[in-house]
XYZ file of C-alpha atoms in Angstrom:
479
model
C -45.315 -60.934 3.425
C -43.957 -57.578 4.656
C -40.557 -59.125 5.204
C -40.604 -60.478 1.640
C -41.593 -57.081 0.213
C -38.939 -55.347 2.322
C -36.393 -57.863 1.104
C -37.243 -57.152 -2.540
C -37.133 -53.385 -1.963
C -33.803 -53.680 -0.172
C -32.394 -55.815 -2.964
C -33.505 -53.333 -5.636
C -32.083 -50.481 -3.589
C -28.722 -52.265 -3.271
C -28.699 -52.975 -7.007
C -29.531 -49.337 -7.750
C -26.736 -48.066 -5.482
C -24.297 -50.514 -7.010
C -25.192 -49.376 -10.540
C -24.992 -45.736 -9.503
C -21.574 -46.363 -7.976
C -20.367 -48.025 -11.158
C -21.685 -45.133 -13.266
C -19.995 -42.642 -10.941
C -16.715 -44.542 -11.124
C -17.022 -44.667 -14.899
C -17.686 -40.918 -15.058
C -14.728 -40.207 -12.792
C -12.587 -42.483 -14.917
C -13.755 -40.768 -18.112
C -13.136 -37.332 -16.578
C -9.664 -38.410 -15.490
C -8.899 -39.787 -18.949
C -10.267 -36.630 -20.579
C -8.156 -34.470 -18.294
C -5.109 -36.624 -18.945
C -5.609 -36.134 -22.690
C -6.306 -32.420 -22.248
C -3.422 -31.644 -19.885
C -0.368 -31.911 -22.197
C -2.111 -30.039 -25.018
C -3.427 -27.275 -22.740
C -0.115 -26.839 -20.938
C 1.712 -26.729 -24.284
C -0.661 -24.028 -25.566
C -0.196 -21.988 -22.386
C 3.579 -22.283 -22.885
C 3.228 -20.889 -26.439
C 0.937 -18.091 -25.217
C 3.341 -17.065 -22.477
C 6.305 -17.282 -24.856
C 4.574 -14.972 -27.369
C 3.838 -12.529 -24.548
C 7.408 -12.562 -23.212
C 8.968 -12.212 -26.663
C 6.870 -9.067 -27.164
C 7.506 -7.801 -23.623
C 11.320 -8.163 -23.746
C 11.814 -6.466 -27.134
C 11.926 -3.093 -25.409
C 14.678 -3.975 -22.900
C 17.783 -3.257 -25.038
C 16.124 -0.134 -26.457
C 15.439 1.629 -23.141
C 18.711 3.633 -23.036
C 18.207 4.983 -26.579
C 14.501 5.615 -25.891
C 15.368 7.645 -22.801
C 18.032 9.557 -24.742
C 15.408 10.414 -27.361
C 12.915 11.679 -24.774
C 15.699 13.551 -22.983
C 16.480 15.506 -26.170
C 12.795 16.171 -26.826
C 11.538 16.871 -23.289
C 14.560 17.055 -20.992
C 13.879 20.665 -20.063
C 10.820 22.563 -18.924
C 7.854 21.250 -16.961
C 7.366 17.977 -18.815
C 6.806 14.621 -17.146
C 10.248 13.487 -18.298
C 11.932 16.540 -16.735
C 10.164 15.890 -13.420
C 11.250 12.238 -13.325
C 14.768 13.188 -14.398
C 14.966 15.611 -11.491
C 13.927 12.810 -9.119
C 16.596 10.500 -10.556
C 19.244 13.216 -10.193
C 18.236 13.756 -6.562
C 18.607 10.004 -5.986
C 22.046 10.107 -7.649
C 23.212 12.918 -5.382
C 21.929 11.074 -2.304
C 23.649 7.791 -3.176
C 26.704 9.101 -5.026
C 25.915 7.186 -8.231
C 27.879 8.410 -11.296
C 26.020 10.337 -14.017
C 26.663 7.621 -16.610
C 24.274 5.316 -14.743
C 21.351 7.764 -14.846
C 19.685 5.854 -17.712
C 19.937 2.576 -15.743
C 18.387 4.228 -12.682
C 15.703 5.852 -14.838
C 14.898 2.476 -16.360
C 14.826 1.006 -12.849
C 12.181 3.533 -11.774
C 10.026 2.678 -14.803
C 10.510 -1.028 -14.031
C 9.482 -0.471 -10.410
C 6.334 1.327 -11.575
C 5.528 -1.616 -13.870
C 6.022 -4.130 -11.048
C 3.987 -2.044 -8.601
C 1.035 -2.067 -10.996
C 1.282 -5.860 -11.207
C 1.223 -5.917 -7.413
C -2.113 -4.064 -7.468
C -3.864 -6.100 -10.150
C -2.613 -9.716 -9.906
C -4.647 -10.807 -6.840
C -7.790 -9.019 -8.056
C -7.627 -10.578 -11.525
C -6.851 -13.967 -9.973
C -9.962 -13.800 -7.793
C -12.074 -12.650 -10.739
C -10.850 -15.694 -12.682
C -12.003 -17.944 -9.815
C -15.480 -16.458 -10.189
C -15.808 -15.940 -13.958
C -13.306 -18.366 -15.457
C -9.664 -18.207 -16.533
C -10.171 -17.617 -20.257
C -12.170 -14.336 -20.201
C -9.804 -12.738 -17.692
C -6.763 -13.917 -19.671
C -8.222 -12.367 -22.828
C -8.813 -9.039 -21.071
C -5.174 -9.018 -19.901
C -3.814 -9.887 -23.349
C -5.938 -7.225 -25.046
C -4.582 -4.676 -22.545
C -1.030 -5.778 -23.335
C -1.714 -5.414 -27.080
C -3.043 -1.881 -26.473
C 0.135 -1.027 -24.545
C 2.338 -2.159 -27.444
C 0.174 -0.201 -29.872
C 0.589 2.945 -27.760
C 4.357 2.389 -27.596
C 4.429 2.412 -31.414
C 2.771 5.855 -31.342
C 4.749 7.217 -28.378
C 6.330 10.319 -29.850
C 5.950 11.928 -26.401
C 7.174 10.575 -23.074
C 3.692 10.887 -21.562
C 2.274 8.462 -24.151
C 5.203 6.093 -23.527
C 4.516 6.102 -19.762
C 0.811 5.545 -20.459
C 1.755 2.511 -22.568
C 3.886 1.114 -19.719
C 1.099 1.893 -17.244
C -1.506 -0.079 -19.222
C 1.002 -2.895 -19.748
C 1.693 -3.128 -16.020
C -2.009 -3.224 -15.154
C -2.519 -6.019 -17.701
C 0.389 -8.229 -16.644
C -1.707 -10.541 -14.469
C -1.692 -12.928 -17.453
C 1.340 -14.660 -15.920
C -0.466 -15.689 -12.717
C -3.490 -16.684 -14.819
C -1.241 -18.888 -16.970
C 0.013 -20.544 -13.781
C -3.596 -21.118 -12.658
C -4.499 -22.705 -16.017
C -1.462 -25.001 -15.856
C -2.444 -26.016 -12.324
C -6.047 -26.663 -13.396
C -4.875 -28.840 -16.286
C -2.352 -30.867 -14.281
C -2.293 -33.129 -11.251
C 0.022 -33.387 -8.270
C 2.575 -35.401 -10.246
C 2.682 -33.149 -13.318
C 2.188 -29.730 -11.693
C 5.910 -29.063 -11.197
C 6.533 -29.934 -14.864
C 3.942 -27.391 -15.941
C 5.492 -24.689 -13.762
C 8.911 -25.570 -15.162
C 7.532 -24.968 -18.664
C 6.411 -21.510 -17.530
C 9.960 -20.898 -16.286
C 11.288 -22.158 -19.622
C 9.052 -19.650 -21.443
C 10.623 -16.872 -19.350
C 14.156 -18.060 -20.112
C 13.598 -18.417 -23.864
C 11.680 -15.129 -24.001
C 14.443 -13.227 -22.232
C 17.060 -14.770 -24.544
C 15.382 -14.188 -27.915
C 13.176 -11.136 -27.220
C 15.914 -8.572 -26.492
C 17.973 -9.789 -29.473
C 14.913 -9.500 -31.722
C 14.123 -6.022 -30.417
C 17.672 -4.818 -31.055
C 17.672 -6.382 -34.544
C 14.339 -4.841 -35.537
C 15.493 -1.436 -34.288
C 18.795 -1.641 -36.208
C 17.338 -3.015 -39.454
C 16.450 -0.126 -41.742
C 14.326 -1.971 -44.291
C 11.293 -0.267 -42.730
C 11.035 3.292 -41.505
C 11.285 3.328 -37.733
C 10.988 6.240 -35.350
C 13.595 6.777 -32.617
C 10.976 5.776 -30.036
C 11.101 2.160 -31.293
C 8.195 2.190 -33.733
C 9.225 -0.926 -35.639
C 9.942 -3.208 -32.636
C 6.645 -2.002 -31.146
C 4.863 -3.012 -34.360
C 6.234 -6.562 -34.151
C 5.449 -6.724 -30.422
C 1.874 -5.731 -31.296
C 1.672 -8.485 -33.944
C 2.846 -11.081 -31.412
C 0.280 -9.841 -28.888
C -2.556 -10.034 -31.418
C -1.461 -13.562 -32.384
C -1.565 -14.408 -28.670
C -5.133 -13.101 -28.377
C -6.165 -15.260 -31.359
C -4.435 -18.301 -29.848
C -6.376 -17.958 -26.598
C -9.718 -17.323 -28.345
C -9.562 -20.291 -30.689
C -7.356 -22.920 -29.048
C -6.998 -22.597 -25.265
C -10.027 -24.107 -23.458
C -11.615 -22.930 -20.244
C -10.038 -25.019 -17.474
C -12.270 -23.982 -14.557
C -15.815 -25.422 -14.986
C -18.766 -23.344 -13.758
C -19.582 -25.822 -10.991
C -16.109 -25.311 -9.479
C -16.182 -21.505 -9.511
C -16.426 -19.433 -6.365
C -18.844 -16.514 -5.867
C -17.153 -13.132 -5.700
C -18.225 -10.354 -3.345
C -16.351 -7.046 -3.335
C -16.757 -4.726 -0.365
C -14.541 -1.926 0.918
C -13.158 -4.124 3.709
C -12.520 -7.047 1.338
C -10.589 -4.757 -1.024
C -7.847 -4.626 1.615
C -7.345 -8.360 1.073
C -6.151 -7.564 -2.452
C -3.968 -4.455 -1.931
C -2.621 -4.672 1.624
C 0.778 -6.438 1.807
C -0.111 -7.774 5.250
C -3.373 -9.294 3.974
C -1.576 -10.659 0.911
C 0.991 -12.359 3.149
C -1.904 -13.883 5.084
C -3.645 -14.900 1.805
C -6.850 -13.363 3.184
C -8.442 -13.228 -0.288
C -8.107 -17.002 -0.715
C -11.242 -18.724 0.558
C -12.023 -22.317 1.604
C -8.532 -23.045 2.915
C -7.928 -25.436 5.766
C -5.879 -24.222 8.715
C -2.876 -26.226 7.508
C -3.173 -24.932 3.933
C -3.374 -21.323 5.104
C -0.367 -21.830 7.379
C 1.724 -23.330 4.561
C 0.672 -20.640 2.062
C 1.472 -17.860 4.546
C 4.981 -19.219 5.087
C 5.509 -19.817 1.355
C 4.367 -16.235 0.656
C 6.849 -14.808 3.147
C 9.654 -16.985 1.756
C 8.766 -15.925 -1.792
C 8.669 -12.223 -0.881
C 11.948 -12.185 1.073
C 13.715 -14.174 -1.625
C 12.572 -11.960 -4.518
C 13.028 -8.723 -2.558
C 16.753 -9.321 -2.029
C 17.332 -11.360 -5.199
C 15.789 -8.791 -7.577
C 17.801 -5.971 -6.017
C 21.095 -7.833 -6.315
C 20.221 -8.933 -9.843
C 19.533 -5.303 -10.847
C 22.893 -4.080 -9.520
C 24.838 -6.702 -11.519
C 24.762 -4.222 -14.415
C 26.521 -1.643 -12.223
C 29.124 -4.171 -11.066
C 30.069 -5.538 -14.493
C 30.267 -2.063 -16.022
C 31.870 -0.236 -13.112
C 34.305 -2.895 -11.838
C 34.937 -5.095 -14.891
C 34.436 -2.447 -17.610
C 32.013 -4.678 -19.541
C 30.531 -3.128 -22.662
C 26.815 -3.391 -23.434
C 27.614 -6.276 -25.813
C 29.592 -8.139 -23.125
C 26.737 -7.652 -20.673
C 24.341 -8.980 -23.285
C 26.487 -12.100 -23.733
C 26.655 -12.531 -19.955
C 22.857 -12.537 -19.602
C 22.626 -14.784 -22.674
C 24.788 -17.422 -20.943
C 22.644 -17.156 -17.793
C 19.482 -17.531 -19.872
C 20.782 -20.575 -21.762
C 21.742 -22.357 -18.521
C 18.297 -21.662 -17.087
C 16.523 -22.786 -20.269
C 18.457 -26.069 -20.380
C 17.694 -26.838 -16.733
C 14.027 -25.836 -16.954
C 13.521 -27.759 -20.160
C 15.289 -30.818 -18.751
C 15.641 -31.444 -15.023
C 12.899 -29.113 -13.746
C 10.291 -30.662 -16.064
C 10.855 -34.104 -14.541
C 10.073 -33.034 -10.993
C 7.100 -34.386 -9.090
C 5.562 -32.811 -5.983
C 8.299 -34.034 -3.619
C 10.961 -33.264 -6.204
C 9.730 -29.662 -6.463
C 9.933 -29.322 -2.690
C 13.518 -30.626 -2.606
C 14.505 -28.472 -5.605
C 13.065 -25.328 -3.956
C 15.128 -25.982 -0.836
C 18.304 -26.593 -2.829
C 17.744 -23.483 -4.976
C 17.183 -21.215 -1.975
C 20.280 -22.664 -0.280
C 22.358 -22.089 -3.421
C 21.321 -18.443 -3.931
C 23.250 -16.969 -0.941
C 26.361 -18.876 -2.071
C 26.065 -17.394 -5.563
C 26.074 -13.837 -4.218
C 28.954 -14.606 -1.829
C 30.958 -15.446 -4.961
C 29.868 -12.181 -6.593
C 30.851 -10.306 -3.404
C 34.301 -11.927 -3.612
C 34.567 -10.814 -7.251
C 33.908 -7.222 -6.181
C 36.553 -7.310 -3.423
C 39.889 -5.511 -4.060
C 41.911 -8.700 -3.430
C 39.696 -11.782 -3.599
C 41.101 -15.032 -2.134
C 42.046 -18.156 -4.145
C 40.616 -17.116 -7.526
C 40.910 -14.017 -9.741
C 37.918 -11.615 -9.713
C 36.554 -12.716 -13.119
C 36.580 -16.383 -12.026
C 34.638 -15.517 -8.847
C 32.178 -13.488 -10.924
C 31.437 -16.303 -13.362
C 31.262 -18.928 -10.615
C 28.663 -16.749 -8.907
C 26.745 -16.192 -12.151
C 26.580 -19.923 -12.933
C 25.320 -20.715 -9.411
C 22.897 -17.795 -9.792
C 21.516 -19.278 -13.041
C 21.184 -22.776 -11.572
C 19.307 -21.561 -8.483
C 17.073 -19.218 -10.474
C 16.070 -22.046 -12.821
C 14.280 -23.833 -9.971
C 13.388 -21.314 -7.249
C 10.336 -19.388 -8.532
C 8.738 -22.216 -10.531
C 9.056 -24.712 -7.653
C 7.725 -22.250 -5.057
C 4.790 -21.451 -7.367
C 4.094 -25.161 -7.835
C 4.068 -25.728 -4.072
C 1.727 -22.760 -3.512
C -0.658 -23.959 -6.245
C -0.833 -27.372 -4.595
C -2.121 -25.839 -1.364
C -5.177 -24.151 -2.900
C -8.443 -25.781 -4.014
C -9.484 -25.324 -7.656
C -12.035 -22.618 -6.819
C -9.391 -20.486 -5.065
C -6.315 -21.241 -7.174
C -6.450 -18.003 -9.153
C -6.594 -15.937 -5.964
C -3.718 -17.898 -4.392
C -1.399 -17.589 -7.389
C -2.478 -13.978 -7.927
C -1.564 -13.126 -4.333
C 1.772 -14.915 -4.679
C 2.523 -13.123 -7.944
C 1.499 -9.825 -6.341
C 3.943 -10.353 -3.479
C 6.672 -11.049 -6.026
C 5.796 -7.900 -7.980
C 5.952 -5.791 -4.810
C 9.354 -7.314 -4.015
C 10.598 -6.541 -7.537
C 9.304 -2.967 -7.263
C 11.083 -2.186 -3.989
C 14.169 -4.440 -4.140
C 16.119 -2.651 -6.909
C 15.615 0.780 -5.312
C 16.956 -0.394 -1.944
C 19.834 -2.392 -3.438
C 20.885 0.537 -5.672
C 21.000 2.830 -2.636
C 23.128 0.408 -0.610
C 25.362 -0.279 -3.632
C 26.341 3.340 -4.215
C 26.547 4.282 -0.519
C 28.386 1.191 0.833
C 30.006 -0.442 -2.210
C 29.515 -3.660 -4.140
C 31.205 -6.079 -1.721
C 29.136 -4.848 1.239
C 25.915 -4.949 -0.788
C 26.343 -8.543 -1.967
C 27.611 -9.754 1.413
C 24.626 -8.268 3.259
C 22.270 -9.566 0.572
C 23.724 -13.078 0.782
C 23.362 -13.046 4.583
C 19.687 -12.011 4.380
C 18.989 -14.655 1.710
C 19.906 -17.320 4.275
C 16.645 -16.491 6.099
C 14.203 -17.687 3.381
C 16.448 -20.719 2.787
C 16.256 -21.742 6.472
C 12.498 -21.078 6.509
C 12.067 -23.334 3.482
C 14.012 -26.175 5.121
C 11.865 -25.888 8.265
C 8.570 -25.741 6.388
C 6.426 -28.880 6.626
C 4.117 -29.211 3.609
């Protein structure tokens, strides 16, 4: 009798487990289908959001020289903030031997370094907060901060207000790493590289159209515009507000509450977010396996070294084309337009078709190609370059530069995102973005110093030699 009862109980238990398994499979299947339907739409909306942000952000780039001229006339003397910074730039010029006509470029470089340094401070913190409280609320906070910065720029009759606007904008720029986290949440291993390529495409299109739009709005006199760029700032503000509305009403939360990680801030843990050493170790990223932490640490170092040298050499291209090739501002604009178009075509085409293994191969190829591109630029700067005329070497280097840039950052970001669990993805991408911001803050200052002390050929040759290191590290990395 007991055996019969036990047999019935066992049978019912087996049936129950079987039904539960089928329900679980069905739920997983439904979740997968739902995510598959959600992914393209969500990634497309993030692309639009990032494009709106970058269009607004890049409007100011062609206006910086005239903006600085305006503040120089208004506040160039006395004890103003502008006068103090100008004195620092002039001291740097005397130390390096840079000509006076490049003072506005160096001044802009200092403001750019400040902007990048602020991103370095906030990106890992905001990323970790998004792991605990969700992507959408943190993205909205960042976008509102960016809108405030554009609003302040429109009112910036004094240099202090203009710097405050840039300061708030820099603190709020963690929206890029959050966009990467959302794309990673809404994609799988096969489609992650495509999503990151779309983010790269947003950068390319934004940096092509935004500066042209900013220059056009500043030159068009159908509306009254102050010399501090009031009208372009107004349109940048409109784009930012449209971006806020887009996120509120259309972009869903991609990190469910059950997948979020608790957040504890203590004085010792704060070092994980601001110390470069801790960032390189990805100390703020929790629940990583030993292999994942090892891969992320190596990817972080590769990313930092690459962007540190790359951003410095990229910044000095303006000096080279103006000083050696006598390019006008319009010719320089066309040069960067060609670079942007090449990148946009590649990111919208080839880079979008990459899977996980394809992203790994593309990252290796891009890092290997970057030193070669700057060797060509070094040859262009030489007094008597071999085989080809200087302009041919320059454009060969610029084309290789555009091709490598189209894949490098997006593929490295995709690989880093793949190493972090969902609950720590924001922290991982925030730390990676922070390392890149630190590299972009320091790289141009070092490269400018070497450029004016040692010359263009030496600068690009040394830079190309150092860029071999992250390329070799990438080839040796086992993911």
